[in-house]
Amino acid sequence: MYDEIKNKELHSLVEEKKFRLLRDELGDMNEFDVAEFMGELDAQGSLIVFRMLPKEAASSVFAFLEPQNQEHIIKSITDKELSYIIEDLYVDDMVDMLEELPANVVKKVINNANPSTRTLINQFLKYPANSAGTVMTAEYIGLRKTMTVAEAFDYIRKHGIDKETIYTCYVMDAKRVLEGVLTIKEMLINPDTTLLVDIMDTRVVKAFTTTDREELVDIFNKYSLIALPIVDHENRLVGIVTVDDVVDVMEEEATEDFEKMAAMLPSEKPYLKTGVFELAKNRIVWLLVLMISGMITGNVLAKYERAFAALPLLVTFVPMLTGTGGNAGSQSSTMIIRGMVIGEIEPSDALRVFWKEGMVSILVGIVLGAANFIRLIIMYPGEYMISLTVVLSLFATIIMAKIIGGILPLIAKKLNFDPAIMAAPLITTIVDAFSLIIYFQIAIRLLDGIKPA
Amino acid sequence: MYDEIKNKELHSLVEEKKFRLLRDELGDMNEFDVAEFMGELDAQGSLIVFRMLPKEAASSVFAFLEPQNQEHIIKSITDKELSYIIEDLYVDDMVDMLEELPANVVKKVINNANPSTRTLINQFLKYPANSAGTVMTAEYIGLRKTMTVAEAFDYIRKHGIDKETIYTCYVMDAKRVLEGVLTIKEMLINPDTTLLVDIMDTRVVKAFTTTDREELVDIFNKYSLIALPIVDHENRLVGIVTVDDVVDVMEEEATEDFEKMAAMLPSEKPYLKTGVFELAKNRIVWLLVLMISGMITGNVLAKYERAFAALPLLVTFVPMLTGTGGNAGSQSSTMIIRGMVIGEIEPSDALRVFWKEGMVSILVGIVLGAANFIRLIIMYPGEYMISLTVVLSLFATIIMAKIIGGILPLIAKKLNFDPAIMAAPLITTIVDAFSLIIYFQIAIRLLDGIKPA
């Protein structure tokens, strides 16, 4: 396997121009590792290595390269070399690549594709963002139900080499309407003369080109599939999505949710590759919104100026109260939002969530309240009423925070807003304001020398 | 496909005891959908449906059932029926199930397994938590390199039916030492007489039984695999992990990270199935820790009691300042932590992160500071020094927060702590305290009438 020692060895082979030895070493390596190694070389070194690869490995390695390496190679190789790579790449990998490249490079690629590939690429580039159409590939095995198992195997032998998966095959009629699916396993265990119509599975799980890619993840998870057929609205097969594409989608979607829940606009590119201005832009929007809501909390606080002018000690409990409220609320909202993403929780579970968060918050409130009370009577002996004020406020804040944190994401989903955006940041702000109101209202009622503002 | 209308129809068939019609409907359904439907029925109804299933579908449906349904069925069916299901299930699904069931039910299962299955189950139950050993399955196709393609296909026809995947086959010697891998595709496109040794790929990507399951996700992502062989420390093949198992692992790991980053102990079970006491327990630990650190922030505030007693207006800017600082810090920490999870960022990137977060925070600081300054001179005309104090504090807080948020997770990783735990909650607390110190130190220097405490 590929490791650091091997990596050093390869680098020195490049430096010492021992190309024959290098070529042998490359031949033993996995395509992904070759691509990673090329990424570590300068533009020229990376091109030398690329030219050294056997023809059949070149396009797999190419698909694994970073966009800037792909761009350099496209610009440097001949049209004939480029054309070979284009025809050998899967359409979905190709479209992913084109979306990253500058327009002039895209043009060179499209010009070197043969007409049918060009039509396919253009068609793929037109599907709505984040739809199944942009994730799917057109390279699948399509069979007819009148074929025998032996005929099907002949067909697969002839056409299977450049398909993304041959393990699930699709049976369709002359108009490409999807009629059934069939696995290689099923074909292998049946006699050669069996007709496909007798062994194909007509209970086809499928999705549409316009299906959101998040839904694809749910379907793969639910049915443990290797590949999913994608049809248009006339039920004609137009492509398939394979499980490895879905794994990528899953990771991207999870990353987007992490970003949204930390109050950022989701970024298209990985962190180290995103420019400073774009990073700043993605972060400023929400920080501005939250800053303004922080001002509202400040105004709430200002309303009780007289209270804390009379008893400045009161202010020192504010960070603990609002902080605990915010954390308690985010815990709940995070669980509910994630539960909705993985399909466990639905808006119709609102009552169960309400009850559960209510019970949990009472338990949490009792434990935290007790811990706080002990600390307060030690630190401020004799100040029982202040201690009681703080503990009661803490208890009420936790219950309020957990119920808002649990219910708000469900309401957002019900109203077709993105629950992830309603998460930690917004909830913290709401909880902050409410916890201050709770705190000072209790203080005004329990403590002498504090008059309502 | 399965939808709500169909679902209602099935329910009424059960209620009206139209079992013949029900059996026909079930025969047309996907195993997953049958399992979901059974989950909606009461214990007796679910058992009736289960008994109605054709023998070959029963164990797939069983594997998809929720633990409490599995438990009920295990308790209700005969030993012979149970024994059939046990031998038909994949070992990894079986082990997943046994880990959820109460001890007496586990005993009934183990007693009804045949001796070799029993040994296998016990062996699987012994691998360390979260290791590849607990995720892998023992049902793979193992071939010999001296076989021809035709012999291999014969073997697969005979033994492939109950293997989890037949699409990637493994070549091993008499001692089960792994020598190469081979896909069905490769075999199909080669003549029947070809020896496997001539077409197998010896560049095997593999993992050990003790490899952490998070690492498996990375390997699958990197190499786009359908299955990964798992070997022991003598390089003997003991099982394989298939991509659908890894998809589950990925989702569980992401959920754990969401929970940790929202200051919770990760839970084993989904939200709606977790008891109130367990939910409360998972949340209290961190809330207590953060409450105590909130008290520290309170003490910092108490040190400046004289400052805000003299100028109570100062306090009203505290929520906006600490809130913005906390949000700015969480944005950075979330991006860095997620970047490390998906393998993009390493602790060795610390300098790049430092530079990037520094630049981003200056941009963000300028925009937010300007917005705030405009608002302050409108709301508090004439109070230029207070406005300047707030804006300078905001700017410094954002830079401090983003650098701490960016660097702290990298330090955590370097010291082998879990960066997700160092995320939002801890960073917010640190940032809170620092932003108060920055604020009041600037205020003491710029504003008249405020003396150092």
mmCIF file of C-alpha atoms in Angstrom, chain A residues 1-2 26-33 36 64 90 153 156-157 160-168 183-185 188-190 192 203-206 217 221-226 243-244 247-248 250-252 254-255 257-259 261-264 267 270-277 279-280 282-284 286-288 290-291 294-295 297-299 301-302 305 308-309 312-313 315-320 324 327-328 330-332 334-336 338 341-342 344-345 349 352-353 355-357 359-360 363-364 367-368 371-372 375 379-380 394 402 425 432 436, chain B residues 1-2 26-33 36 64 90 153 156-157 160-168 183-185 188-190 192 203-206 217 221-226 243-244 247-248 250-252 254-255 257-259 261-264 267 270-277 279-280 282-284 286-288 290-291 294-295 297-299 301-302 305 308-309 312-313 315-320 324 327-328 330-332 334-336 338 341-342 344-345 349 352-353 355-357 359-360 363-364 367-368 371-372 375 379-380 394 402 425 432 436:
data_model
loop_
_atom_site.group_PDB
_atom_site.id
_atom_site.type_symbol
_atom_site.label_atom_id
_atom_site.label_comp_id
_atom_site.label_asym_id
_atom_site.label_seq_id
_atom_site.Cartn_x
_atom_site.Cartn_y
_atom_site.Cartn_z
ATOM 1 C CA MET A 1 0.000 0.000 0.000
ATOM 2 C CA TYR A 2 0.894 3.641 -0.460
ATOM 3 C CA LEU A 26 3.276 4.118 -11.053
ATOM 4 C CA GLY A 27 2.008 0.979 -12.732
ATOM 5 C CA ASP A 28 1.737 -0.702 -9.311
ATOM 6 C CA MET A 29 -0.179 2.141 -7.740
ATOM 7 C CA ASN A 30 -3.868 2.753 -7.226
ATOM 8 C CA GLU A 31 -5.261 5.535 -9.476
ATOM 9 C CA PHE A 32 -6.304 7.646 -6.528
ATOM 10 C CA ASP A 33 -2.809 7.539 -5.042
ATOM 11 C CA GLU A 36 -2.706 12.525 -5.010
ATOM 12 C CA PHE A 64 -9.375 12.030 -9.244
ATOM 13 C CA TYR A 90 -18.179 9.074 -16.905
ATOM 14 C CA PHE A 153 -24.351 -11.610 -20.590
ATOM 15 C CA ILE A 156 -22.815 -6.883 -20.877
ATOM 16 C CA ARG A 157 -19.502 -8.362 -22.083
ATOM 17 C CA GLY A 160 -20.166 -3.266 -19.887
ATOM 18 C CA ILE A 161 -16.556 -2.097 -19.880
ATOM 19 C CA ASP A 162 -17.298 1.604 -19.796
ATOM 20 C CA LYS A 163 -20.402 1.494 -17.600
ATOM 21 C CA GLU A 164 -20.247 2.862 -14.094
ATOM 22 C CA THR A 165 -21.887 -0.227 -12.652
ATOM 23 C CA ILE A 166 -22.887 -3.464 -14.320
ATOM 24 C CA TYR A 167 -24.137 -5.094 -11.157
ATOM 25 C CA THR A 168 -27.621 -3.727 -11.437
ATOM 26 C CA THR A 183 -28.890 -7.910 -10.674
ATOM 27 C CA ILE A 184 -25.947 -9.821 -12.089
ATOM 28 C CA LYS A 185 -26.338 -12.115 -9.095
ATOM 29 C CA LEU A 188 -25.774 -15.859 -12.553
ATOM 30 C CA ILE A 189 -27.961 -18.175 -10.524
ATOM 31 C CA ASN A 190 -30.470 -18.719 -13.347
ATOM 32 C CA ASP A 192 -28.721 -19.373 -19.613
ATOM 33 C CA ARG A 203 -40.928 -3.419 -7.921
ATOM 34 C CA VAL A 204 -38.462 -0.764 -9.044
ATOM 35 C CA VAL A 205 -37.360 1.864 -6.555
ATOM 36 C CA LYS A 206 -36.625 4.961 -8.665
ATOM 37 C CA VAL A 217 -29.646 9.976 0.262
ATOM 38 C CA ASN A 221 -30.369 4.640 3.186
ATOM 39 C CA LYS A 222 -33.836 3.177 3.281
ATOM 40 C CA TYR A 223 -33.387 0.493 0.646
ATOM 41 C CA SER A 224 -29.617 -0.243 0.911
ATOM 42 C CA LEU A 225 -29.110 0.155 -2.849
ATOM 43 C CA ILE A 226 -25.965 0.030 -5.008
ATOM 44 C CA VAL A 243 -23.883 4.639 -4.181
ATOM 45 C CA ASP A 244 -20.442 6.278 -4.336
ATOM 46 C CA VAL A 247 -21.778 9.047 -0.341
ATOM 47 C CA ASP A 248 -20.288 12.286 -1.693
ATOM 48 C CA MET A 250 -24.177 12.843 1.988
ATOM 49 C CA GLU A 251 -20.900 14.324 3.073
ATOM 50 C CA GLU A 252 -21.552 17.593 1.308
ATOM 51 C CA ALA A 254 -23.749 17.189 6.289
ATOM 52 C CA THR A 255 -21.059 19.844 5.808
ATOM 53 C CA ASP A 257 -25.793 21.614 7.709
ATOM 54 C CA PHE A 258 -22.800 22.144 9.985
ATOM 55 C CA GLU A 259 -22.158 25.471 8.276
ATOM 56 C CA MET A 261 -26.098 25.623 12.070
ATOM 57 C CA ALA A 262 -22.993 27.661 12.863
ATOM 58 C CA ALA A 263 -24.628 30.686 11.176
ATOM 59 C CA MET A 264 -22.827 30.669 7.830
ATOM 60 C CA SER A 267 -19.658 27.261 0.898
ATOM 61 C CA PRO A 270 -13.388 23.236 0.764
ATOM 62 C CA TYR A 271 -12.048 25.653 3.384
ATOM 63 C CA LEU A 272 -8.417 25.825 2.301
ATOM 64 C CA LYS A 273 -9.460 26.446 -1.314
ATOM 65 C CA THR A 274 -11.975 29.200 -0.510
ATOM 66 C CA GLY A 275 -10.724 32.771 -0.815
ATOM 67 C CA VAL A 276 -10.652 35.149 2.147
ATOM 68 C CA PHE A 277 -13.286 37.429 0.600
ATOM 69 C CA LEU A 279 -15.224 33.200 3.470
ATOM 70 C CA ALA A 280 -15.865 36.668 4.910
ATOM 71 C CA ASN A 282 -20.411 33.801 3.797
ATOM 72 C CA ARG A 283 -19.995 34.744 7.428
ATOM 73 C CA ILE A 284 -20.954 38.418 7.500
ATOM 74 C CA TRP A 286 -25.606 36.031 9.638
ATOM 75 C CA LEU A 287 -23.241 37.828 11.972
ATOM 76 C CA LEU A 288 -24.967 41.093 11.019
ATOM 77 C CA LEU A 290 -27.315 38.190 14.957
ATOM 78 C CA MET A 291 -25.545 41.389 15.944
ATOM 79 C CA GLY A 294 -27.937 41.055 20.136
ATOM 80 C CA MET A 295 -28.803 44.756 20.211
ATOM 81 C CA THR A 297 -31.249 41.785 23.873
ATOM 82 C CA GLY A 298 -29.243 44.847 24.898
ATOM 83 C CA ASN A 299 -32.402 46.923 24.777
ATOM 84 C CA LEU A 301 -31.298 44.763 29.413
ATOM 85 C CA ALA A 302 -31.507 48.571 29.158
ATOM 86 C CA GLU A 305 -31.126 49.537 34.006
ATOM 87 C CA PHE A 308 -29.040 46.558 38.154
ATOM 88 C CA ALA A 309 -28.030 50.099 39.084
ATOM 89 C CA PRO A 312 -25.104 45.586 40.465
ATOM 90 C CA LEU A 313 -24.532 42.008 41.675
ATOM 91 C CA VAL A 315 -25.670 41.665 36.348
ATOM 92 C CA THR A 316 -22.914 39.208 37.150
ATOM 93 C CA PHE A 317 -25.376 36.291 36.857
ATOM 94 C CA VAL A 318 -26.479 37.314 33.377
ATOM 95 C CA PRO A 319 -23.727 35.495 31.400
ATOM 96 C CA MET A 320 -24.373 32.264 33.302
ATOM 97 C CA THR A 324 -26.975 28.065 29.992
ATOM 98 C CA ASN A 327 -26.707 25.881 25.371
ATOM 99 C CA ALA A 328 -29.816 24.082 26.608
ATOM 100 C CA SER A 330 -29.099 24.423 21.083
ATOM 101 C CA GLN A 331 -28.898 20.907 22.478
ATOM 102 C CA SER A 332 -32.594 20.423 21.804
ATOM 103 C CA THR A 334 -29.612 20.144 17.219
ATOM 104 C CA MET A 335 -31.191 16.805 18.126
ATOM 105 C CA ILE A 336 -34.477 17.678 16.443
ATOM 106 C CA ARG A 338 -30.540 16.111 12.887
ATOM 107 C CA VAL A 341 -32.404 15.131 8.378
ATOM 108 C CA ILE A 342 -32.016 11.401 8.966
ATOM 109 C CA GLU A 344 -36.504 9.949 12.198
ATOM 110 C CA ILE A 345 -38.561 12.948 13.297
ATOM 111 C CA ASP A 349 -44.166 14.396 16.145
ATOM 112 C CA ARG A 352 -44.076 13.933 21.516
ATOM 113 C CA VAL A 353 -41.157 16.351 21.206
ATOM 114 C CA TRP A 355 -43.604 16.340 26.093
ATOM 115 C CA LYS A 356 -40.106 14.889 25.915
ATOM 116 C CA GLU A 357 -38.319 18.233 25.979
ATOM 117 C CA MET A 359 -39.710 16.313 30.932
ATOM 118 C CA VAL A 360 -36.002 16.483 30.085
ATOM 119 C CA LEU A 363 -34.821 17.014 35.146
ATOM 120 C CA VAL A 364 -31.986 19.163 33.806
ATOM 121 C CA VAL A 367 -29.931 19.249 38.730
ATOM 122 C CA LEU A 368 -28.476 22.524 37.477
ATOM 123 C CA ALA A 371 -25.798 22.749 41.846
ATOM 124 C CA ASN A 372 -26.190 26.488 41.482
ATOM 125 C CA ARG A 375 -22.627 27.369 45.039
ATOM 126 C CA MET A 379 -20.368 32.286 47.869
ATOM 127 C CA TYR A 380 -23.045 34.708 49.061
ATOM 128 C CA LEU A 394 -32.315 29.277 35.764
ATOM 129 C CA LYS A 402 -35.574 23.443 25.607
ATOM 130 C CA PRO A 425 -27.905 31.099 16.228
ATOM 131 C CA ASP A 432 -31.247 35.287 25.421
ATOM 132 C CA LEU A 436 -33.398 38.218 30.660
ATOM 133 C CA MET B 1 -44.165 2.322 -5.465
ATOM 134 C CA TYR B 2 -45.263 2.469 -1.860
ATOM 135 C CA LEU B 26 -47.216 -8.016 0.285
ATOM 136 C CA GLY B 27 -45.675 -10.116 -2.465
ATOM 137 C CA ASP B 28 -45.446 -7.014 -4.681
ATOM 138 C CA MET B 29 -43.775 -4.894 -2.045
ATOM 139 C CA ASN B 30 -40.150 -4.107 -1.310
ATOM 140 C CA GLU B 31 -38.846 -5.801 1.867
ATOM 141 C CA PHE B 32 -38.077 -2.485 3.506
ATOM 142 C CA ASP B 33 -41.627 -1.233 2.962
ATOM 143 C CA GLU B 36 -42.057 -0.367 7.855
ATOM 144 C CA PHE B 64 -35.144 -4.254 8.446
ATOM 145 C CA TYR B 90 -25.830 -11.798 7.309
ATOM 146 C CA PHE B 153 -18.181 -18.505 -12.039
ATOM 147 C CA ILE B 156 -19.980 -18.088 -7.429
ATOM 148 C CA ARG B 157 -23.137 -19.720 -8.832
ATOM 149 C CA GLY B 160 -22.909 -16.628 -4.164
ATOM 150 C CA ILE B 161 -26.572 -16.666 -3.210
ATOM 151 C CA ASP B 162 -26.073 -15.918 0.442
ATOM 152 C CA LYS B 163 -23.072 -13.602 0.109
ATOM 153 C CA GLU B 164 -23.489 -9.904 0.870
ATOM 154 C CA THR B 165 -21.715 -8.918 -2.343
ATOM 155 C CA ILE B 166 -20.465 -11.041 -5.177
ATOM 156 C CA TYR B 167 -19.254 -8.128 -7.271
ATOM 157 C CA THR B 168 -15.850 -7.943 -5.691
ATOM 158 C CA THR B 183 -14.378 -7.831 -9.870
ATOM 159 C CA ILE B 184 -17.129 -9.729 -11.650
ATOM 160 C CA LYS B 185 -16.747 -7.162 -14.441
ATOM 161 C CA LEU B 188 -16.919 -11.219 -17.517
ATOM 162 C CA ILE B 189 -14.693 -9.478 -20.048
ATOM 163 C CA ASN B 190 -12.031 -12.204 -19.966
ATOM 164 C CA ASP B 192 -13.387 -18.592 -19.619
ATOM 165 C CA ARG B 203 -2.785 -3.661 -5.326
ATOM 166 C CA VAL B 204 -5.347 -4.444 -2.638
ATOM 167 C CA VAL B 205 -6.734 -1.618 -0.529
ATOM 168 C CA LYS B 206 -7.558 -3.208 2.838
ATOM 169 C CA VAL B 217 -15.277 5.997 5.860
ATOM 170 C CA ASN B 221 -14.363 8.014 0.130
ATOM 171 C CA LYS B 222 -10.823 8.078 -1.141
ATOM 172 C CA TYR B 223 -10.982 4.988 -3.338
ATOM 173 C CA SER B 224 -14.706 4.892 -4.290
ATOM 174 C CA LEU B 225 -15.040 1.239 -3.274
ATOM 175 C CA ILE B 226 -18.052 -1.085 -3.184
ATOM 176 C CA VAL B 243 -20.467 0.382 1.094
ATOM 177 C CA ASP B 244 -23.992 0.318 2.545
ATOM 178 C CA VAL B 247 -23.053 4.791 4.665
ATOM 179 C CA ASP B 248 -24.671 3.903 7.992
ATOM 180 C CA MET B 250 -21.028 7.884 8.119
ATOM 181 C CA GLU B 251 -24.459 8.985 9.181
ATOM 182 C CA GLU B 252 -23.940 7.855 12.750
ATOM 183 C CA ALA B 254 -22.035 12.850 11.592
ATOM 184 C CA THR B 255 -24.878 12.650 14.112
ATOM 185 C CA ASP B 257 -20.400 15.165 15.790
ATOM 186 C CA PHE B 258 -23.558 17.289 15.722
ATOM 187 C CA GLU B 259 -24.348 16.151 19.256
ATOM 188 C CA MET B 261 -20.669 20.194 18.959
ATOM 189 C CA ALA B 262 -23.953 21.106 20.628
ATOM 190 C CA ALA B 263 -22.465 20.109 23.997
ATOM 191 C CA MET B 264 -24.041 16.698 24.476
ATOM 192 C CA SER B 267 -26.502 9.034 22.211
ATOM 193 C CA PRO B 270 -32.455 7.757 17.892
ATOM 194 C CA TYR B 271 -34.135 10.648 19.703
ATOM 195 C CA LEU B 272 -37.692 9.348 19.857
ATOM 196 C CA LYS B 273 -36.480 5.984 21.194
ATOM 197 C CA THR B 274 -34.239 7.445 23.897
ATOM 198 C CA GLY B 275 -35.729 7.692 27.372
ATOM 199 C CA VAL B 276 -36.165 11.006 29.161
ATOM 200 C CA PHE B 277 -33.617 10.083 31.836
ATOM 201 C CA LEU B 279 -31.535 12.300 27.301
ATOM 202 C CA ALA B 280 -31.250 14.388 30.463
ATOM 203 C CA ASN B 282 -26.446 13.125 28.139
ATOM 204 C CA ARG B 283 -27.136 16.824 28.376
ATOM 205 C CA ILE B 284 -26.477 17.627 32.034
ATOM 206 C CA TRP B 286 -21.793 19.645 29.593
ATOM 207 C CA LEU B 287 -24.426 22.080 30.785
ATOM 208 C CA LEU B 288 -22.898 21.861 34.270
ATOM 209 C CA LEU B 290 -20.576 25.388 30.845
ATOM 210 C CA MET B 291 -22.658 26.788 33.683
ATOM 211 C CA GLY B 294 -20.497 31.039 32.750
ATOM 212 C CA MET B 295 -19.934 31.816 36.420
ATOM 213 C CA THR B 297 -17.504 35.072 32.999
ATOM 214 C CA GLY B 298 -19.814 36.474 35.688
ATOM 215 C CA ASN B 299 -16.799 36.955 37.966
ATOM 216 C CA LEU B 301 -18.027 41.052 34.938
ATOM 217 C CA ALA B 302 -18.098 41.487 38.722
ATOM 218 C CA GLU B 305 -18.863 46.359 38.778
ATOM 219 C CA PHE B 308 -20.973 49.750 34.968
ATOM 220 C CA ALA B 309 -22.324 51.192 38.196
ATOM 221 C CA PRO B 312 -24.977 51.550 33.328
ATOM 222 C CA LEU B 313 -25.338 52.086 29.578
ATOM 223 C CA VAL B 315 -23.840 46.858 30.267
ATOM 224 C CA THR B 316 -26.436 47.015 27.533
ATOM 225 C CA PHE B 317 -23.755 46.413 24.886
ATOM 226 C CA VAL B 318 -22.522 43.241 26.595
ATOM 227 C CA PRO B 319 -24.999 40.782 24.977
ATOM 228 C CA MET B 320 -24.222 42.123 21.491
ATOM 229 C CA THR B 324 -21.121 38.318 18.157
ATOM 230 C CA ASN B 327 -20.934 33.386 16.852
ATOM 231 C CA ALA B 328 -17.775 34.506 15.035
ATOM 232 C CA SER B 330 -18.168 29.087 16.351
ATOM 233 C CA GLN B 331 -18.189 29.828 12.632
ATOM 234 C CA SER B 332 -14.437 29.348 12.498
ATOM 235 C CA THR B 334 -17.084 24.577 12.886
ATOM 236 C CA MET B 335 -15.337 24.990 9.531
ATOM 237 C CA ILE B 336 -12.026 23.734 10.898
ATOM 238 C CA ARG B 338 -15.588 19.678 9.772
ATOM 239 C CA VAL B 341 -13.400 15.207 9.733
ATOM 240 C CA ILE B 342 -13.544 15.101 5.950
ATOM 241 C CA GLU B 344 -9.157 18.350 4.212
ATOM 242 C CA ILE B 345 -7.411 20.123 7.092
ATOM 243 C CA ASP B 349 -2.122 23.586 8.330
ATOM 244 C CA ARG B 352 -2.514 28.772 6.901
ATOM 245 C CA VAL B 353 -5.582 28.673 9.136
ATOM 246 C CA TRP B 355 -3.441 33.638 8.395
ATOM 247 C CA LYS B 356 -6.803 32.958 6.788
ATOM 248 C CA GLU B 357 -8.846 33.478 9.949
ATOM 249 C CA MET B 359 -7.626 38.111 7.240
ATOM 250 C CA VAL B 360 -11.279 37.029 7.328
ATOM 251 C CA LEU B 363 -12.808 42.002 6.859
ATOM 252 C CA VAL B 364 -15.705 40.852 9.033
ATOM 253 C CA VAL B 367 -18.064 45.529 8.075
ATOM 254 C CA LEU B 368 -19.675 44.785 11.448
ATOM 255 C CA ALA B 371 -22.633 48.913 10.691
ATOM 256 C CA ASN B 372 -22.525 49.257 14.446
ATOM 257 C CA ARG B 375 -26.357 52.627 14.451
ATOM 258 C CA MET B 379 -29.172 56.113 18.634
ATOM 259 C CA TYR B 380 -26.765 57.903 20.968
ATOM 260 C CA LEU B 394 -16.254 44.619 18.630
ATOM 261 C CA LYS B 402 -11.940 33.837 14.952
ATOM 262 C CA PRO B 425 -19.539 25.411 23.731
ATOM 263 C CA ASP B 432 -17.104 35.451 26.359
ATOM 264 C CA LEU B 436 -15.531 41.268 28.408
#
